[in-house]
Each structure stands twice: as C-alpha cells, then as structure tokens.
Short mmCIF file of C-alpha atoms in Angstrom, two decimals:
data_model
loop_
_atom_site.label_atom_id
_atom_site.label_comp_id
_atom_site.label_asym_id
_atom_site.label_seq_id
_atom_site.Cartn_x
_atom_site.Cartn_y
_atom_site.Cartn_z
CA UNK N 293 43.27 71.59 28.85
CA UNK N 294 44.79 71.99 32.26
CA UNK N 295 45.72 68.69 33.89
CA UNK N 296 43.28 66.60 31.92
CA UNK N 297 44.92 63.44 30.68
CA UNK N 298 44.44 61.40 27.56
CA UNK N 299 42.44 58.21 27.74
CA UNK N 300 43.61 54.64 27.41
CA UNK N 301 45.01 53.13 24.22
CA UNK N 302 42.35 51.82 21.87
CA UNK N 303 43.28 49.17 19.31
CA UNK N 304 41.58 49.13 15.94
CA UNK N 305 41.79 46.52 13.21
CA UNK N 306 44.04 47.28 10.27
CA UNK N 307 42.18 48.08 7.06
CA UNK N 308 43.53 45.58 4.52
CA UNK N 309 40.78 45.99 1.94
CA UNK N 310 41.93 46.75 -1.58
CA UNK N 311 41.75 50.40 -2.55
CA UNK N 312 39.21 51.36 -5.17
CA UNK N 313 40.56 51.96 -8.66
CA UNK N 314 39.41 55.56 -8.90
CA UNK N 315 36.81 58.04 -7.65
CA UNK N 316 35.22 61.05 -9.26
CA UNK N 317 37.09 63.22 -6.74
CA UNK N 318 40.26 62.27 -8.64
CA UNK N 319 38.91 64.25 -11.58
CA UNK N 320 38.37 67.31 -9.40
CA UNK N 321 41.89 67.01 -7.96
CA UNK N 322 43.43 66.58 -11.40
CA UNK N 323 41.44 69.55 -12.67
CA UNK N 324 42.63 71.77 -9.83
CA UNK N 325 46.25 70.77 -10.42
CA UNK N 326 45.97 71.55 -14.12
CA UNK N 327 44.30 74.89 -13.40
CA UNK N 328 46.83 75.89 -10.76
CA UNK N 329 49.89 74.87 -12.78
CA UNK N 330 50.23 78.04 -14.90
CA UNK N 331 49.86 80.53 -12.01
CA UNK N 332 52.16 78.45 -9.79
CA UNK N 333 54.90 78.67 -12.41
CA UNK N 334 54.28 82.20 -13.67
CA UNK N 335 53.01 84.31 -10.77
CA UNK N 336 55.20 85.60 -7.92
CA UNK N 337 54.64 83.68 -4.70
CA UNK N 338 53.43 86.79 -2.87
CA UNK N 339 50.30 86.75 -5.08
CA UNK N 340 49.34 83.14 -4.38
CA UNK N 341 47.55 83.74 -1.11
CA UNK N 342 45.11 86.24 -2.58
CA UNK N 343 44.48 84.07 -5.62
CA UNK N 344 43.78 80.97 -3.52
CA UNK N 345 41.42 82.87 -1.22
CA UNK N 346 39.41 83.87 -4.30
CA UNK N 347 39.41 80.31 -5.67
CA UNK N 348 38.22 78.89 -2.34
CA UNK N 349 35.25 81.26 -2.42
CA UNK N 350 34.26 80.54 -6.02
CA UNK N 351 30.82 78.85 -6.17
CA UNK N 352 30.90 75.10 -6.64
CA UNK N 353 34.62 74.49 -6.16
CA UNK N 354 34.66 73.47 -2.50
CA UNK N 355 33.21 70.17 -1.30
CA UNK N 356 30.24 71.24 0.81
CA UNK N 357 30.22 68.16 3.06
CA UNK N 358 33.88 68.57 3.99
CA UNK N 359 33.40 72.29 4.50
CA UNK N 360 30.41 71.63 6.74
CA UNK N 361 32.37 69.27 8.98
CA UNK N 362 35.24 71.74 9.21
CA UNK N 363 32.93 74.60 10.15
CA UNK N 364 31.19 72.42 12.74
CA UNK N 365 34.53 71.64 14.39
CA UNK N 366 35.54 75.31 14.43
CA UNK N 367 32.20 76.48 15.86
CA UNK N 368 32.36 73.96 18.70
CA UNK N 369 36.11 74.05 19.29
CA UNK N 370 36.60 77.83 19.32
CA UNK N 371 33.09 78.86 20.39
CA UNK N 372 32.74 81.15 17.37
CA UNK N 373 29.68 82.27 15.49
CA UNK N 374 28.88 80.52 12.24
CA UNK N 375 30.00 83.31 9.91
CA UNK N 376 33.42 83.71 11.52
CA UNK N 377 33.90 79.92 11.50
CA UNK N 378 32.98 79.84 7.81
CA UNK N 379 35.63 82.44 7.03
CA UNK N 380 38.27 80.39 8.85
CA UNK N 381 37.19 77.20 7.04
CA UNK N 382 37.41 78.88 3.64
CA UNK N 383 40.82 80.32 4.49
CA UNK N 384 41.93 76.79 5.38
CA UNK N 385 40.71 75.58 1.99
CA UNK N 386 42.66 78.42 0.41
CA UNK N 387 45.77 77.22 2.24
CA UNK N 388 45.21 73.73 0.78
CA UNK N 389 45.12 75.22 -2.73
CA UNK N 390 48.24 77.23 -1.96
CA UNK N 391 49.97 74.05 -0.82
CA UNK N 392 49.18 72.57 -4.23
CA UNK N 393 50.79 75.60 -5.86
CA UNK N 394 53.90 75.03 -3.76
CA UNK N 395 53.99 71.40 -4.91
CA UNK N 396 53.58 72.42 -8.54
CA UNK N 397 56.24 75.12 -8.25
CA UNK N 398 58.58 72.35 -7.14
CA UNK N 399 58.43 70.96 -10.69
CA UNK N 400 59.52 74.21 -12.31
CA UNK N 401 63.26 74.53 -13.11
CA UNK N 402 64.86 75.81 -9.93
CA UNK N 403 62.02 74.35 -7.83
CA UNK N 404 60.20 75.96 -4.92
CA UNK N 405 62.67 77.72 -2.65
CA UNK N 406 60.83 79.28 0.28
CA UNK N 407 62.44 81.26 3.05
CA UNK N 408 61.84 79.21 6.20
CA UNK N 409 62.98 80.04 9.72
CA UNK N 410 63.90 77.13 11.99
CA UNK N 411 63.33 78.02 15.63
CA UNK N 412 64.18 75.83 18.58
CA UNK N 413 67.02 74.08 16.77
CA UNK N 414 68.89 73.88 20.06
CA UNK N 415 66.46 71.17 21.17
CA UNK N 416 67.45 69.03 18.18
CA UNK N 417 71.15 69.63 18.81
CA UNK N 418 70.94 68.66 22.48
CA UNK N 419 68.85 65.57 21.73
CA UNK N 420 71.23 64.36 19.01
CA UNK N 421 74.14 64.71 21.41
CA UNK N 422 72.58 61.94 23.52
CA UNK N 423 73.17 59.51 20.66
CA UNK N 424 69.68 57.99 20.41
CA UNK N 425 68.43 60.06 17.52
CA UNK N 426 65.44 62.42 17.46
CA UNK N 427 61.76 61.91 16.70
CA UNK N 428 59.89 64.98 15.46
CA UNK N 429 56.14 64.80 16.13
CA UNK N 430 54.88 67.27 13.55
CA UNK N 431 51.47 68.90 13.96
CA UNK N 432 49.12 68.66 10.99
CA UNK N 433 49.08 72.27 9.80
CA UNK N 434 48.50 73.18 6.17
CA UNK N 435 52.10 73.91 5.20
CA UNK N 436 53.94 71.56 7.55
CA UNK N 437 54.75 68.93 4.94
CA UNK N 438 56.95 71.18 2.84
CA UNK N 439 58.38 73.81 5.12
CA UNK N 440 59.44 71.40 7.89
CA UNK N 441 61.42 69.32 5.40
CA UNK N 442 62.94 72.40 3.75
CA UNK N 443 63.96 73.95 7.08
CA UNK N 444 65.69 70.80 8.30
CA UNK N 445 67.37 70.08 4.97
CA UNK N 446 68.83 73.57 4.80
CA UNK N 447 70.44 73.00 8.19
CA UNK N 448 72.02 69.76 6.98
CA UNK N 449 69.88 67.25 8.89
CA UNK N 450 69.15 63.81 7.47
CA UNK N 451 65.46 63.14 7.98
CA UNK N 452 63.56 59.89 7.52
CA UNK N 453 59.87 60.66 7.22
CA UNK N 454 57.10 58.17 7.98
CA UNK N 455 54.44 58.45 5.31
CA UNK N 456 51.13 56.78 4.57
CA UNK N 457 50.45 55.22 1.14
CA UNK N 458 47.82 57.89 0.38
CA UNK N 459 50.05 60.88 1.17
CA UNK N 460 49.24 63.58 -1.31
CA UNK N 461 45.78 64.10 -2.74
CA UNK N 462 44.01 60.79 -3.35
CA UNK N 463 43.29 57.43 -1.71
CA UNK N 464 42.55 55.52 -4.91
CA UNK N 465 44.95 53.34 -6.88
CA UNK N 466 44.84 55.79 -9.77
CA UNK N 467 45.45 58.75 -7.50
CA UNK N 468 48.31 57.09 -5.64
CA UNK N 469 50.00 56.19 -8.92
CA UNK N 470 49.46 59.40 -10.90
CA UNK N 471 48.34 62.29 -8.67
CA UNK N 472 50.15 61.87 -5.35
CA UNK N 473 53.66 61.94 -6.89
CA UNK N 474 52.99 65.59 -7.75
CA UNK N 475 53.39 66.25 -4.04
CA UNK N 476 55.70 63.45 -2.93
CA UNK N 477 58.53 63.82 -5.44
CA UNK N 478 59.31 67.51 -4.68
CA UNK N 479 59.20 66.73 -0.94
CA UNK N 480 61.54 63.77 -1.33
CA UNK N 481 64.34 66.08 -2.47
CA UNK N 482 64.63 67.24 1.14
CA UNK N 483 64.54 63.79 2.77
CA UNK N 484 67.12 61.09 3.40
CA UNK N 485 64.28 58.61 2.89
CA UNK N 486 60.50 58.34 2.87
CA UNK N 487 59.35 55.32 4.88
CA UNK N 488 55.93 54.28 3.59
CA UNK N 489 53.80 52.45 6.15
CA UNK N 490 52.79 48.99 4.96
CA UNK N 491 49.52 47.98 6.59
CA UNK N 492 50.20 44.30 5.86
CA UNK N 493 53.67 44.43 7.43
CA UNK N 494 53.66 47.34 9.92
CA UNK N 495 56.84 46.18 11.67
CA UNK N 496 58.85 46.96 8.53
CA UNK N 497 58.42 50.70 8.99
CA UNK N 498 59.26 50.43 12.69
CA UNK N 499 62.50 48.61 11.91
CA UNK N 500 63.55 51.19 9.33
CA UNK N 501 62.84 54.05 11.71
CA UNK N 502 64.74 52.30 14.49
CA UNK N 503 67.76 51.91 12.23
CA UNK N 504 67.66 55.59 11.29
CA UNK N 505 67.58 56.61 14.96
CA UNK N 506 70.39 54.19 15.84
CA UNK N 507 72.49 55.99 13.21
CA UNK N 508 71.95 59.24 15.06
CA UNK N 509 69.53 60.70 12.54
CA UNK N 510 66.06 62.25 12.68
CA UNK N 511 62.69 60.58 12.14
CA UNK N 512 59.64 62.77 11.50
CA UNK N 513 56.06 61.61 12.01
CA UNK N 514 52.96 63.71 11.37
CA UNK N 515 50.55 63.73 14.31
CA UNK N 516 47.32 62.09 13.20
CA UNK N 517 45.22 58.94 13.38
CA UNK N 518 45.74 57.61 9.87
CA UNK N 519 48.03 54.64 10.47
CA UNK N 520 48.72 52.04 13.14
CA UNK N 521 46.41 49.96 15.28
CA UNK N 522 46.93 51.92 18.52
CA UNK N 523 45.13 55.20 19.18
CA UNK N 524 44.92 57.48 22.22
CA UNK N 525 41.97 59.86 22.37
CA UNK N 526 42.41 62.84 24.65
CA UNK N 527 40.63 66.11 25.50
CA UNK N 528 41.19 68.91 22.99
CA UNK N 529 39.38 72.22 22.44
CA UNK N 530 36.40 71.11 24.48
CA UNK N 531 36.07 67.85 22.56
CA UNK N 532 38.42 64.96 21.95
CA UNK N 533 41.10 64.22 19.38
CA UNK N 534 42.62 60.81 18.61
CA UNK N 535 46.30 60.38 17.73
CA UNK N 536 48.15 57.26 16.67
CA UNK N 537 50.68 56.01 19.21
CA UNK N 538 53.48 55.36 16.71
CA UNK N 539 55.67 58.35 17.65
CA UNK N 540 55.64 57.87 21.45
CA UNK N 541 55.89 54.09 21.08
CA UNK N 542 59.01 54.51 18.94
CA UNK N 543 60.46 56.90 21.53
CA UNK N 544 59.82 54.41 24.33
CA UNK N 545 61.41 51.63 22.30
CA UNK N 546 64.57 53.52 21.30
CA UNK N 547 65.09 56.14 23.99
CA UNK N 548 65.04 58.87 21.34
CA UNK N 549 63.87 62.34 22.35
CA UNK N 550 60.31 63.13 21.22
CA UNK N 551 60.09 66.77 20.08
CA UNK N 552 56.81 68.49 19.12
CA UNK N 553 57.06 70.58 15.93
CA UNK N 554 54.64 73.28 14.82
CA UNK N 555 55.23 74.59 11.29
CA UNK N 556 53.11 77.57 10.32
CA UNK N 557 52.99 80.83 8.39
CA UNK N 558 53.10 83.52 11.02
CA UNK N 559 51.11 86.75 11.04
CA UNK N 560 53.99 88.50 9.29
CA UNK N 561 53.72 86.08 6.37
CA UNK N 562 56.93 84.16 7.23
CA UNK N 563 57.12 80.38 7.20
CA UNK N 564 58.41 79.11 10.54
CA UNK N 565 59.20 75.58 11.71
CA UNK N 566 59.25 75.74 15.50
CA UNK N 567 60.72 72.88 17.51
CA UNK N 568 59.63 72.71 21.13
CA UNK N 569 61.43 71.07 24.10
CA UNK N 570 61.13 67.29 24.40
CA UNK N 571 58.01 65.66 25.75
CA UNK N 572 58.72 65.41 29.46
CA UNK N 573 56.91 62.13 30.16
CA UNK N 574 59.47 59.54 31.19
CA UNK N 575 60.11 56.81 28.60
CA UNK N 576 60.99 54.55 31.56
CA UNK N 577 57.26 54.08 32.12
CA UNK N 578 55.45 51.03 30.85
CA UNK N 579 55.06 51.62 27.10
CA UNK N 580 51.28 52.02 27.20
CA UNK N 581 51.48 54.48 30.12
CA UNK N 582 54.16 56.50 28.35
CA UNK N 583 52.11 56.66 25.13
CA UNK N 584 49.11 57.93 27.06
CA UNK N 585 51.09 60.50 29.06
CA UNK N 586 53.05 61.69 26.02
CA UNK N 587 49.86 62.13 23.98
CA UNK N 588 48.21 64.13 26.76
CA UNK N 589 51.23 66.43 26.96
CA UNK N 590 51.38 66.79 23.18
CA UNK N 591 47.69 67.71 22.95
CA UNK N 592 48.14 70.27 25.72
CA UNK N 593 51.00 71.94 23.83
CA UNK N 594 49.16 71.63 20.55
CA UNK N 595 46.03 73.52 21.56
CA UNK N 596 47.53 77.06 21.81
CA UNK N 597 48.92 76.75 18.29
CA UNK N 598 45.56 75.72 16.89
CA UNK N 599 43.87 78.62 18.65
CA UNK N 600 46.43 81.04 17.23
CA UNK N 601 46.38 79.68 13.65
CA UNK N 602 42.98 78.00 13.21
CA UNK N 603 42.94 78.73 9.47
CA UNK N 604 46.01 76.52 9.02
CA UNK N 605 45.10 73.47 11.13
CA UNK N 606 43.79 70.52 9.14
CA UNK N 607 42.36 68.49 12.01
CA UNK N 608 38.99 70.17 12.45
CA UNK N 609 37.11 67.27 10.84
CA UNK N 610 38.71 64.83 13.29
CA UNK N 611 37.54 66.64 16.43
CA UNK N 612 34.79 64.75 18.26
CA UNK N 613 31.97 66.44 20.20
CA UNK N 614 28.43 65.51 21.17
CA UNK N 615 27.16 63.94 17.96
CA UNK N 616 23.79 65.66 17.81
CA UNK N 617 25.10 69.20 18.19
CA UNK N 618 27.91 68.74 15.67
CA UNK N 619 25.57 67.14 13.15
CA UNK N 620 23.16 70.06 13.44
CA UNK N 621 25.93 72.56 12.70
CA UNK N 622 27.14 70.54 9.71
CA UNK N 623 23.57 70.25 8.37
CA UNK N 624 23.16 74.02 8.64
CA UNK N 625 26.37 74.55 6.68
CA UNK N 626 25.23 72.36 3.81
CA UNK N 627 22.16 74.56 3.34
CA UNK N 628 24.00 77.83 2.87
CA UNK N 629 25.70 76.88 -0.43
CA UNK N 630 27.69 79.56 -2.15
CA UNK N 631 26.61 82.19 0.35
CA UNK N 632 29.34 81.12 2.75
CA UNK N 633 32.07 83.75 2.81
CA UNK N 634 33.90 86.35 4.81
#
C-alpha cells in the first residue's frame, strides 16, 4: 500500500429494521452442526483439517453465490488465476467448517483445549503499564474468534469483547436464539464479559468498554464494517476495504493503546495469536483525523498477513474493485458448479 492513506469517514444510517424470523439457510447451518457434531467429539483434532477440506469440496454443500464473490475478491486482490483462487476459496470454506468443529468440541466434557502461542505479549504488558487499558483490533481471520480469547485467557488477562447481535452463524431471530449460542457460549468461558452492540442504544457499548479500560483491562474488537455508523474505506490489495471506526474512536476517547492482532494457523499447523506494536498515529489528533490515520496504518499492516494466509482471511467478499470486472468473475464462478476444486 505504500503511503496511500484511507479516505474520509463516511456515516451510514443504523439498520433498526426487525430481523426476519428465520431463513432457509438456518436449516443448512443446523444440518451442518448436527453432521459435524459426532466427528468433532470423536475424532482427533489432527484429522479435522482433512475432513473439512473434503466436506468443502462435496457437490452441493457450498453456497455458490458466496463462493463466487470470494473467488472474485481473491482473483482481483492477489492477481491469481481462477483455479488457484478457487482452491484458496474452498480451503477458506473448509476453515469455516473446522471452526464449527472447534465450537462443537467446546461442548464436550473437557471442552476444546488448543495449544495456542501468544507472540508480542510485551506490547500488551507495556501498554497496560500506562494505566489506560488496551484495545486489541483483531483481524478477521477464520480462527481468530477462539484462539485469540484462549491465548489471552491462559495468560490471565481479563478481556471484554465487543460483539454484534448476529455473532455466530445466523442473522435471523431463530438463529440468534438457537444456533449462535453454539459458538458464543464456549467462547464466553474465556472472556470477562461479552459486550453486545445495541443498534438502538450504541452509546451503551461504548460506556461499558470505557469502564473496562478505566479498570486497566483489555477490550477486543474484530476489524470489520458490521456495526457503528462511522466507516473509513481505504486502499487494500489493489481495491478498497471499509472498516468501522469504533476501535480507533475508543482509543482517541480513552488514551488506550490500539494494538493490531493477527491470529492464524501457521504453516507448521500451530495456532498463533500475534500482537503487533501499537498503532503509531497520535491520539492527540482531532478524532476524525486519528480514525482515518489509524485505519490507514492498520490496513497497511494487515495486507502482508492476508497475502501470507489468504485461505484464512474472511474479508474477501468485502473487498471493493471496479464493479464490472468483479461481477464478471463472480458470474464465471457460478457457472462452474461442482467442478471447482484444487
């Protein structure tokens, strides 16, 4: 990205419409959870990756529209040929299935107990010594939700995590009530609290996070554009990516250090939560300027991780390129059906 900076803050209206009761995708999600429950409890974890790769390539199981958008983002963002991009997209879908197995294993007696390395802990220690708390801006990789929380909990940190109402698998009222707890409850064992963003009263979450930071604790926020009215869209992988301004705005308000976190499975198969040095943009700037500068720096640090682990990054559908070219790639993907594979 070089010295390219993010754009200005864009404000969007809050979506206060009532969620639909259910969607047929809830049935597919429920079916996958039921199917993955026995192997997640009975099979050794080392076998999950191979199993999930096979499931992701089974005809008819992957949503073709979603897969097409993912492949389109990979083709444009990494300048890869269609077949290689398809392989990466299917490996990402396999990682999503594997994440579900991790969630389900969390319900077995003894729970899911992964080995997770925490690297860059010294940045947390130094930031906490300042007394203003720490904000972790966590990149949206496939396994970040679980392994980041596990790594920090094992080291004795109290973490308050900002969460959206739909965190888990579904956006419907049925899914939020009955499906999403399959993921949320095992994660909550590693948190001091889960702060759920209320779109009708957004300041409530901000106050709770501010209190946690004032107590010298850690707040974690996943980098994305799901919640909040403020977005900054900046250059990323030859296109643009929008991020909500909640994390940098909270840092500017409280003086807390803003630390990027990249949680991945490395090429040796180890889960690693890596904490990078604080965002260097000065929080003494005007809040809007700081949010823009912090987002630009975050995107610049983010890009090498996505290039290194493209099969684990879940933001491909959110990348924006020239509409016509991306649409053509997505249309091509939808025509190849079950032939997509490695």
